[in-house]
CSV table of N, CA and C in Angstrom, one decimal:
chain,number,residue,atom,x,y,z
A,1,MET,N,-4.8,18.7,-8.7
A,1,MET,CA,-4.1,19.0,-7.7
A,1,MET,C,-4.9,18.4,-6.7
A,2,GLN,N,-4.2,17.3,-5.7
A,2,GLN,CA,-4.9,17.0,-4.8
A,2,GLN,C,-4.4,18.0,-3.6
A,3,THR,N,-4.5,19.2,-3.1
A,3,THR,CA,-4.4,19.6,-1.9
A,3,THR,C,-5.2,20.2,-0.9
A,4,PRO,N,-4.6,20.2,0.3
A,4,PRO,CA,-5.6,20.6,1.2
A,4,PRO,C,-6.2,22.0,1.2
A,5,GLY,N,-7.5,22.4,1.5
A,5,GLY,CA,-8.3,23.3,1.4
A,5,GLY,C,-7.5,25.1,1.3
A,6,LYS,N,-7.1,24.4,3.4
A,6,LYS,CA,-6.7,25.9,3.8
A,6,LYS,C,-4.8,26.3,2.9
A,7,THR,N,-5.0,27.3,2.9
A,7,THR,CA,-3.9,27.7,2.1
A,7,THR,C,-2.6,28.6,3.6
A,8,ILE,N,-1.0,29.2,2.6
A,8,ILE,CA,-0.6,30.2,3.7
A,8,ILE,C,-0.2,30.7,2.5
A,9,ASP,N,0.4,32.1,2.7
A,9,ASP,CA,0.7,33.1,1.9
A,9,ASP,C,2.6,32.9,2.3
A,10,HIS,N,3.0,33.2,1.3
A,10,HIS,CA,4.3,33.7,1.2
A,10,HIS,C,5.2,34.3,2.4
A,11,SER,N,4.6,35.3,2.9
A,11,SER,CA,5.7,36.2,4.1
A,11,SER,C,5.2,35.3,5.1
A,12,THR,N,4.2,34.2,5.1
A,12,THR,CA,3.9,33.6,6.5
A,12,THR,C,4.9,32.1,6.8
A,13,LEU,N,5.2,31.7,5.4
A,13,LEU,CA,5.8,30.6,5.2
A,13,LEU,C,7.3,31.9,5.5
A,14,ARG,N,7.6,32.6,5.0
A,14,ARG,CA,9.2,33.0,4.9
A,14,ARG,C,9.4,33.0,6.4
A,15,ARG,N,8.4,33.9,7.7
A,15,ARG,CA,8.4,33.7,8.6
A,15,ARG,C,8.6,32.7,10.0
A,16,LEU,N,8.0,31.7,9.3
A,16,LEU,CA,8.3,30.4,9.6
A,16,LEU,C,9.7,29.8,9.9
A,17,VAL,N,10.2,30.0,8.6
A,17,VAL,CA,11.0,29.0,8.0
A,17,VAL,C,12.7,30.2,8.8
A,18,ASP,N,11.9,31.3,8.8
A,18,ASP,CA,13.4,32.4,9.6
A,18,ASP,C,13.3,32.2,10.9
A,19,ALA,N,12.6,31.7,11.6
A,19,ALA,CA,12.5,31.3,13.2
A,19,ALA,C,12.6,30.2,13.3
A,20,GLY,N,13.2,29.6,12.2
A,20,GLY,CA,13.5,28.3,12.7
A,20,GLY,C,12.3,26.8,13.2
A,21,ALA,N,11.7,27.6,12.3
A,21,ALA,CA,10.4,26.3,12.5
A,21,ALA,C,10.7,25.2,11.2
A,22,HIS,N,10.1,24.2,12.3
A,22,HIS,CA,10.6,23.0,11.6
A,22,HIS,C,9.4,22.7,10.4
A,23,VAL,N,9.4,23.1,9.3
A,23,VAL,CA,9.0,22.8,7.7
A,23,VAL,C,8.8,21.8,7.4
A,24,GLY,N,7.9,21.5,6.6
A,24,GLY,CA,7.9,20.4,5.9
A,24,GLY,C,7.5,20.6,4.3
A,25,ALA,N,7.7,20.2,3.6
A,25,ALA,CA,7.3,20.6,2.1
A,25,ALA,C,6.9,19.6,1.4
A,26,GLU,N,5.5,19.3,0.3
A,26,GLU,CA,6.1,17.9,-0.1
A,26,GLU,C,5.1,18.9,-1.9
A,27,VAL,N,5.7,18.6,-3.0
A,27,VAL,CA,5.9,19.5,-4.4
A,27,VAL,C,4.8,18.6,-4.7
A,28,VAL,N,3.4,18.6,-5.2
A,28,VAL,CA,2.4,17.6,-5.8
A,28,VAL,C,2.1,18.6,-7.4
A,29,GLY,N,2.4,17.3,-7.9
A,29,GLY,CA,2.6,17.4,-9.3
A,29,GLY,C,0.4,17.3,-10.3
A,30,GLY,N,-0.1,18.0,-10.9
A,30,GLY,CA,-0.6,18.0,-11.5
A,30,GLY,C,-0.8,18.1,-13.0
A,31,ALA,N,-1.9,18.9,-13.6
A,31,ALA,CA,-2.1,19.0,-14.4
A,31,ALA,C,-1.5,19.6,-15.2
A,32,GLY,N,0.0,19.8,-15.9
A,32,GLY,CA,0.6,20.6,-16.4
A,32,GLY,C,1.1,21.7,-15.2
A,33,GLY,N,1.2,21.1,-14.2
A,33,GLY,CA,1.9,22.4,-12.9
A,33,GLY,C,2.2,21.3,-11.6
A,34,TRP,N,3.0,22.2,-10.5
A,34,TRP,CA,3.2,22.0,-9.9
A,34,TRP,C,3.4,22.5,-8.9
A,35,SER,N,2.7,22.1,-7.0
A,35,SER,CA,2.2,23.1,-6.4
A,35,SER,C,2.6,22.8,-4.8
A,36,VAL,N,2.5,23.3,-4.0
A,36,VAL,CA,3.7,23.0,-2.9
A,36,VAL,C,2.8,22.9,-1.2
A,37,VAL,N,2.6,21.2,-0.5
A,37,VAL,CA,1.9,21.5,0.3
A,37,VAL,C,2.7,22.0,1.5
A,38,ILE,N,2.4,22.9,2.3
A,38,ILE,CA,3.8,22.9,3.8
A,38,ILE,C,2.7,22.3,4.9
A,39,SER,N,3.6,21.9,5.8
A,39,SER,CA,3.3,21.0,6.6
A,39,SER,C,4.1,21.6,8.2
A,40,CYS,N,3.6,22.2,8.9
A,40,CYS,CA,4.0,23.1,10.0
A,40,CYS,C,3.5,21.9,11.4
A,41,GLY,N,3.8,21.5,12.0
A,41,GLY,CA,3.1,20.8,12.9
A,41,GLY,C,1.8,19.6,12.9
A,42,GLN,N,0.6,19.7,13.0
A,42,GLN,CA,-0.4,19.1,12.4
A,42,GLN,C,-0.5,20.0,11.3
A,43,ALA,N,-0.5,20.4,10.9
A,43,ALA,CA,-1.2,22.0,10.2
A,43,ALA,C,-0.5,21.4,8.6
A,44,ARG,N,-1.4,21.3,7.6
A,44,ARG,CA,-1.2,21.0,6.1
A,44,ARG,C,-1.7,22.2,5.1
A,45,GLN,N,-0.7,23.1,4.8
A,45,GLN,CA,-1.8,24.1,3.8
A,45,GLN,C,-1.0,24.1,2.7
A,46,THR,N,-1.8,24.9,1.9
A,46,THR,CA,-1.3,25.1,-0.1
A,46,THR,C,-0.6,26.3,0.3
A,47,LEU,N,0.4,26.3,-0.1
A,47,LEU,CA,0.9,28.0,-0.3
A,47,LEU,C,-0.1,28.3,-1.7
A,48,ALA,N,-0.3,29.6,-1.2
A,48,ALA,CA,-0.9,30.0,-2.2
A,48,ALA,C,-0.5,31.9,-2.8
A,49,ALA,N,-1.0,31.8,-3.9
A,49,ALA,CA,-0.7,32.7,-4.8
A,49,ALA,C,-1.1,34.3,-3.8
A,50,THR,N,-0.8,35.7,-4.4
A,50,THR,CA,-0.8,36.6,-3.9
A,50,THR,C,-2.6,37.2,-3.8
A,51,ARG,N,-3.3,36.1,-4.9
A,51,ARG,CA,-5.3,36.6,-4.3
A,51,ARG,C,-5.5,35.4,-4.0
A,52,GLY,N,-4.8,34.2,-3.2
A,52,GLY,CA,-5.5,33.4,-2.7
A,52,GLY,C,-5.6,31.9,-3.6
A,53,ALA,N,-5.4,32.0,-4.4
A,53,ALA,CA,-5.3,30.4,-5.4
A,53,ALA,C,-4.2,29.8,-4.3
A,54,PRO,N,-4.7,28.9,-4.8
A,54,PRO,CA,-3.4,28.0,-5.1
A,54,PRO,C,-1.9,28.2,-5.6
A,55,ARG,N,-1.0,28.3,-5.3
A,55,ARG,CA,0.5,29.0,-6.1
A,55,ARG,C,0.3,27.7,-7.2
A,56,ALA,N,1.0,27.7,-8.7
A,56,ALA,CA,1.3,26.6,-9.2
A,56,ALA,C,2.0,26.9,-10.6
A,57,TRP,N,3.6,26.1,-10.3
A,57,TRP,CA,4.2,26.3,-11.3
A,57,TRP,C,4.6,24.9,-12.6
A,58,ARG,N,5.3,25.5,-13.7
A,58,ARG,CA,4.5,25.0,-14.2
A,58,ARG,C,6.1,24.4,-15.0
A,59,HIS,N,7.3,24.4,-14.4
A,59,HIS,CA,8.2,23.8,-14.4
A,59,HIS,C,9.0,23.7,-13.1
A,60,PHE,N,8.9,22.8,-12.9
A,60,PHE,CA,10.0,21.9,-11.8
A,60,PHE,C,10.8,22.8,-11.3
A,61,GLU,N,11.8,23.0,-11.6
A,61,GLU,CA,13.0,23.7,-11.5
A,61,GLU,C,13.0,25.2,-11.0
A,62,THR,N,12.0,25.7,-11.3
A,62,THR,CA,11.6,27.2,-10.8
A,62,THR,C,11.2,27.0,-9.6
A,63,LEU,N,10.2,25.7,-9.4
A,63,LEU,CA,10.3,25.6,-7.9
A,63,LEU,C,10.8,25.3,-7.2
A,64,ALA,N,11.6,24.2,-7.2
A,64,ALA,CA,12.9,24.1,-6.8
A,64,ALA,C,14.0,24.9,-6.4
A,65,GLY,N,13.9,26.2,-7.0
A,65,GLY,CA,14.9,27.1,-6.9
A,65,GLY,C,14.3,28.3,-5.6
A,66,TYR,N,12.6,28.0,-6.0
A,66,TYR,CA,11.8,29.0,-4.8
A,66,TYR,C,12.0,28.2,-3.6
A,67,LEU,N,12.1,27.2,-3.5
A,67,LEU,CA,12.4,26.8,-2.0
A,67,LEU,C,13.5,26.4,-1.7
A,68,LYS,N,14.3,26.7,-2.6
A,68,LYS,CA,15.9,26.6,-2.0
A,68,LYS,C,16.2,27.6,-1.5
A,69,GLU,N,16.2,29.3,-1.6
A,69,GLU,CA,16.1,30.1,-1.6
A,69,GLU,C,15.4,31.0,-0.7
A,70,LEU,N,13.9,30.0,-0.3
A,70,LEU,CA,13.5,30.0,0.6
A,70,LEU,C,14.1,29.1,2.3
A,71,GLY,N,14.7,28.8,1.9
A,71,GLY,CA,16.0,27.6,3.0
A,71,GLY,C,15.3,26.0,3.1
A,72,ILE,N,14.4,26.0,2.0
A,72,ILE,CA,13.7,23.9,2.4
A,72,ILE,C,14.6,23.6,1.3
A,73,VAL,N,15.5,22.3,1.4
A,73,VAL,CA,16.0,21.9,1.0
A,73,VAL,C,16.0,20.3,0.6
A,74,GLN,N,15.1,19.9,1.6
A,74,GLN,CA,14.5,18.6,1.6
A,74,GLN,C,13.1,18.8,1.6
A,75,TYR,N,12.4,17.9,0.2
A,75,TYR,CA,11.0,17.7,0.3
A,75,TYR,C,10.8,16.8,-0.4
A,76,ARG,N,9.7,16.2,-0.6
A,76,ARG,CA,8.7,15.0,-1.1
A,76,ARG,C,8.1,15.5,-2.6
A,77,VAL,N,8.7,14.7,-3.1
A,77,VAL,CA,7.5,14.9,-4.6
A,77,VAL,C,6.6,13.8,-4.7
A,78,ASN,N,5.3,14.0,-5.1
A,78,ASN,CA,4.3,13.1,-5.2
A,78,ASN,C,4.1,13.6,-7.1
A,79,THR,N,3.9,12.6,-7.8
A,79,THR,CA,4.0,12.8,-9.3
A,79,THR,C,2.6,11.7,-9.1
A,80,ALA,N,1.7,11.5,-8.8
A,80,ALA,CA,0.7,10.8,-9.0
A,80,ALA,C,-0.4,10.9,-10.2
A,81,GLN,N,-0.9,12.1,-9.7
A,81,GLN,CA,-1.5,13.3,-10.8
A,81,GLN,C,-0.6,13.8,-12.0
A,82,PHE,N,0.1,14.0,-12.0
A,82,PHE,CA,1.2,14.6,-12.8
A,82,PHE,C,0.8,14.3,-14.5
A,83,ALA,N,0.6,15.3,-15.1
A,83,ALA,CA,0.2,15.0,-16.4
A,83,ALA,C,1.5,15.4,-17.0
A,84,PRO,N,2.6,15.0,-18.0
A,84,PRO,CA,3.4,15.7,-18.9
A,84,PRO,C,2.8,16.6,-19.7
A,85,GLY,N,3.1,17.6,-20.3
A,85,GLY,CA,2.3,18.0,-21.6
A,85,GLY,C,1.0,18.3,-21.0
A,86,ALA,N,0.3,18.4,-20.6
A,86,ALA,CA,-1.0,18.9,-20.4
A,86,ALA,C,-0.4,20.6,-19.8
A,87,THR,N,-1.5,21.6,-19.9
A,87,THR,CA,-1.3,22.9,-19.7
A,87,THR,C,-2.5,23.0,-18.6
A,88,VAL,N,-1.9,24.2,-17.7
A,88,VAL,CA,-2.4,25.2,-17.4
A,88,VAL,C,-2.4,26.6,-17.5
A,89,GLY,N,-3.6,27.2,-16.6
A,89,GLY,CA,-3.9,28.7,-17.3
A,89,GLY,C,-3.6,28.7,-19.0
A,90,LYS,N,-3.1,30.0,-19.5
A,90,LYS,CA,-2.9,30.3,-21.0
A,90,LYS,C,-2.4,29.6,-21.8
A,91,PRO,N,-2.8,29.0,-22.8
A,91,PRO,CA,-1.9,28.4,-23.6
A,91,PRO,C,-1.0,29.1,-24.3
A,92,ALA,N,0.0,28.2,-24.6
A,92,ALA,CA,1.6,29.2,-24.9
A,92,ALA,C,1.4,29.9,-26.2
A,93,GLY,N,0.7,29.3,-27.4
A,93,GLY,CA,0.3,30.0,-28.4
A,93,GLY,C,-0.3,31.8,-28.2
A,94,LYS,N,-1.3,31.9,-27.3
A,94,LYS,CA,-2.4,32.5,-26.5
A,94,LYS,C,-1.1,34.2,-25.9
A,95,ARG,N,-0.2,33.1,-25.3
A,95,ARG,CA,0.8,34.4,-24.9
A,95,ARG,C,2.0,34.7,-25.5
A,96,ASN,N,2.5,34.1,-27.0
A,96,ASN,CA,3.3,34.4,-27.8
A,96,ASN,C,2.8,35.5,-28.8
A,97,ALA,N,1.5,35.0,-29.3
A,97,ALA,CA,0.6,36.5,-29.9
A,97,ALA,C,0.5,37.8,-29.1
A,98,THR,N,0.3,37.6,-27.5
A,98,THR,CA,0.5,38.9,-27.2
A,98,THR,C,1.2,39.7,-27.0
A,99,ALA,N,2.6,38.7,-26.4
A,99,ALA,CA,3.8,39.5,-26.4
A,99,ALA,C,4.2,40.0,-27.7
A,100,SER,N,3.7,39.3,-28.7
A,100,SER,CA,4.6,39.7,-30.1
A,100,SER,C,3.7,41.1,-30.8
A,101,GLU,N,1.9,40.8,-30.5
A,101,GLU,CA,1.4,42.2,-30.5
A,101,GLU,C,2.1,43.4,-29.8
A,102,ARG,N,2.7,43.1,-28.7
A,102,ARG,CA,2.9,44.5,-28.0
A,102,ARG,C,4.1,44.9,-28.6
A,103,MET,N,5.4,43.7,-28.8
A,103,MET,CA,6.5,44.2,-29.4
A,103,MET,C,6.1,45.1,-30.9
A,104,LYS,N,4.8,44.4,-31.3
A,104,LYS,CA,4.8,45.4,-32.8
A,104,LYS,C,3.8,46.7,-32.5
A,105,ARG,N,3.6,47.3,-31.7
A,105,ARG,CA,3.2,48.2,-31.2
A,105,ARG,C,4.2,49.4,-30.9
A,106,ALA,N,5.2,48.5,-29.8
A,106,ALA,CA,6.4,49.3,-29.2
A,106,ALA,C,7.2,50.2,-30.4
A,107,HIS,N,7.1,49.9,-31.2
A,107,HIS,CA,8.1,49.5,-32.6
A,107,HIS,C,7.9,50.2,-34.1
């Protein structure tokens, strides 16, 4: 995903929106996921996860709900590098196997 190097965290974004700042958002599709680039004035920053890396969503619907909850209801969508079906993070099979193993140990 092509996103700016600078990041913004959730709490800072929340404060900007709550203060009534004109905040723009661009949803950027990449290999199996979506990220958000926030524009405020001349600054463009990628929304960061808790540990500072760009935050990514696997499902567009989840991201849209997140933005709506923040009060950002209009945004651009950039699908130039979106790759449907590509995976990011843990492979689905590994994730399901781990959950299955935990359930077996618990019972």
